[in-house]
XYZ file of C-alpha atoms in Angstrom:
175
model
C 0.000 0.000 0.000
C 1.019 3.765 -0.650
C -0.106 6.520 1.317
C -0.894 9.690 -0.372
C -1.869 12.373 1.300
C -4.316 14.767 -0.712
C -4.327 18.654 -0.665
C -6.996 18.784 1.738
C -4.514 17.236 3.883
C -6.708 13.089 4.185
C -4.733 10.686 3.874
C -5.817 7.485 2.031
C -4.340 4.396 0.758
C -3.568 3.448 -3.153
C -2.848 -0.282 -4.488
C -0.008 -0.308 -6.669
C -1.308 -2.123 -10.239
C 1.047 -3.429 -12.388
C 1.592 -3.703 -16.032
C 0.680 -6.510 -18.059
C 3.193 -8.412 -19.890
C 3.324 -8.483 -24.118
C 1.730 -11.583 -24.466
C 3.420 -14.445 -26.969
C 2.322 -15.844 -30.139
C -0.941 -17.441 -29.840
C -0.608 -21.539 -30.796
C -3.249 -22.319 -33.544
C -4.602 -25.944 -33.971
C -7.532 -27.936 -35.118
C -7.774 -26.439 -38.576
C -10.486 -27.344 -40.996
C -12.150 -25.407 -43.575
C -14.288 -22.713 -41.391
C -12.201 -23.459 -37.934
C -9.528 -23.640 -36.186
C -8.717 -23.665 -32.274
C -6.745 -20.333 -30.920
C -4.751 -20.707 -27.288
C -3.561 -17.661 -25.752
C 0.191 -16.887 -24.773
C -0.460 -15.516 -20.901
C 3.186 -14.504 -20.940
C 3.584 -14.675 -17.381
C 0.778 -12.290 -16.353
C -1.788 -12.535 -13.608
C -5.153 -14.476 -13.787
C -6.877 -11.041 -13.846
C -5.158 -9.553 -16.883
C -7.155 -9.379 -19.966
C -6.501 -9.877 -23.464
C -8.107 -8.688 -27.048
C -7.301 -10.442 -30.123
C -7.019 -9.387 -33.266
C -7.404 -11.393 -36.769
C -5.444 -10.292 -39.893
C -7.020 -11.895 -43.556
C -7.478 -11.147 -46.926
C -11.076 -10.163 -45.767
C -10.109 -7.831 -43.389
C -8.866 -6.894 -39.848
C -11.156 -7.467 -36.417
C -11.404 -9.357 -33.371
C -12.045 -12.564 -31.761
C -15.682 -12.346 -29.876
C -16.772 -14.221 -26.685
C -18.349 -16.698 -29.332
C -15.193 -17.614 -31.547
C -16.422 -15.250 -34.410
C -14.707 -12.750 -35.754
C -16.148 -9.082 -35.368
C -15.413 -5.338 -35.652
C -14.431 -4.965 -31.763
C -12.156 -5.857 -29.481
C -13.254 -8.178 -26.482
C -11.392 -8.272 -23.221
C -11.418 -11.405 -22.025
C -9.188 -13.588 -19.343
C -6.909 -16.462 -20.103
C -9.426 -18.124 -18.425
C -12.291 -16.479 -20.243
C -10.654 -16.983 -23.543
C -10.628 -21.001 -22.563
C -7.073 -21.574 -20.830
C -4.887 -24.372 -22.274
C -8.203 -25.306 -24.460
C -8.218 -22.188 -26.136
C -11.576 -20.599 -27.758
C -13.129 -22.491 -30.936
C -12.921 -20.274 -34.198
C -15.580 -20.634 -36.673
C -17.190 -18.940 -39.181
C -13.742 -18.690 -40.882
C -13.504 -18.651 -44.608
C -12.066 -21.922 -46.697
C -8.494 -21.583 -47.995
C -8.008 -18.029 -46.689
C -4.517 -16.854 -44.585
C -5.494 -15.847 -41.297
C -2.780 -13.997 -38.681
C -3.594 -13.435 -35.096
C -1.678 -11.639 -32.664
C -2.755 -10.420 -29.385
C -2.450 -7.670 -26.204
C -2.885 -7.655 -22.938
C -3.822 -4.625 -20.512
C -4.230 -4.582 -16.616
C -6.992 -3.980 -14.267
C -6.453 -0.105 -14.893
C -6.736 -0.775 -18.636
C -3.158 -0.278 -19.751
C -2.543 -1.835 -22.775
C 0.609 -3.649 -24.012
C 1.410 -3.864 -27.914
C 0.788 -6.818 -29.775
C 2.699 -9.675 -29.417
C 4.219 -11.937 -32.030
C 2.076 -13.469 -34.413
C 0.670 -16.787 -35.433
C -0.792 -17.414 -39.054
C -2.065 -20.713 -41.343
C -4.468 -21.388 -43.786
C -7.953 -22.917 -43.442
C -8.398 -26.084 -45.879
C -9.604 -25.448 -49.377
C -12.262 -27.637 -49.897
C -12.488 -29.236 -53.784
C -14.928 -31.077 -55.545
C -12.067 -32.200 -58.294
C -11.470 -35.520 -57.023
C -15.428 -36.669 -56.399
C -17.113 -38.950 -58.271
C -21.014 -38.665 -59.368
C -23.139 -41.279 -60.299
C -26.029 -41.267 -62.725
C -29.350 -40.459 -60.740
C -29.684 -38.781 -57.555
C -26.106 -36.783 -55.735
C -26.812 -34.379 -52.545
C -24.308 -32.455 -52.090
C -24.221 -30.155 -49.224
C -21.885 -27.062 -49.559
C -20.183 -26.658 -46.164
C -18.134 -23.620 -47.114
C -19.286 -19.860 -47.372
C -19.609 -18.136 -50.693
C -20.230 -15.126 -51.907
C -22.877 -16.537 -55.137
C -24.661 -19.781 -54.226
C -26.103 -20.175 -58.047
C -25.001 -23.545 -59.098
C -23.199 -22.224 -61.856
C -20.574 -20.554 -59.566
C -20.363 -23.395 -57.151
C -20.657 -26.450 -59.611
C -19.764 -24.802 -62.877
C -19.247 -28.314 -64.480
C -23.002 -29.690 -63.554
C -24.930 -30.775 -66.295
C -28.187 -30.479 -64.137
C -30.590 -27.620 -62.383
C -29.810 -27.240 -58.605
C -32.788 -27.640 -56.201
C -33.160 -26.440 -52.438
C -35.186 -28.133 -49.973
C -36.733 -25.871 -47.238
C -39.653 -27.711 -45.276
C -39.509 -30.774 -47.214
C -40.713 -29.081 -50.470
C -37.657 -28.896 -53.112
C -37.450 -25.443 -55.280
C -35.739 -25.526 -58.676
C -32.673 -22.748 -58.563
C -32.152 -20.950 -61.225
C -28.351 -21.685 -63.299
């Protein structure tokens, strides 16, 4: 404790805080098309210190949520919050896209560190090329997020109409 004794002359007592620690690369694991698994470097600091992190892709910058997406701002979470040695689930990641991650810490009086070193990899690429179809009936169920669902931009090669099934009535797509 530190006394300090204000101009009116009271004394009182302050808690020194201390800065947070840079925090180390993040490990990245479990990669599949749309997800991976992100562990946080602690670095050393306290159970109470928080950290943001931030995602680096072709589609952007922005920042891990509470929910493993990947939004516009910042969340502060703990080690603990951000899963411990489990690390926080990913999803809603984009097939065969480069993703970076780095992230900083900042103590209970919300000073923040810089970014620390950074950890990067590729979600799969998912590809059709090597299936096989067989005369008659092929689902196919499109696991991946795209920017133009016609069936001419995801199955360019098809030589039938696409169909979606909502309440177990089908709908003939267009192309």
């Amino acid at each position: 404790h530190t006394r300090l004794r204000t101009v009116t002359g009271v004394q009182t007592c302050a808690l020194p805080i201390s800065l947070a620690y840079t925090p180390g690369a993040p490990v990245l694991s479990n990669i599949t098309y749309n997800a991976m698994t992100l562990v946080v470097n602690p670095s050393g600091n306290s159970g109470i210190t928080q950290f943001a992190i931030q995602s680096v892709s072709d589609s952007g910058t922005g920042y891990v949520q509470a929910n493993g997406t990947i939004g516009g701002s910042p969340v502060w979470r703990t080690f603990s919050e951000w899963g411990d040695n489990s690390g926080v689930a990913l999803n809603g990641l984009y097939n065969c896209t480069f993703y970076t991650f780095h992230v900083k810490a900042r103590n209970s009086g919300n000073v923040e560190t810089s970014y620390g070193a950074d950890a990067s990899d590729t979600t799969s690429c998912l590809s059709f090329a090597n299936s096989s179809m067989i005369a008659g009936w092929n689902l196919i169920s499109v696991p991946i997020t795209v920017a133009d669902l016609q069936r001419i931009a995801v199955f360019p090669t098809s030589s039938s109409n696409a169909f979606a099934y909502e309440d177990r009535k089908s709908t003939r797509l267009n192309s």
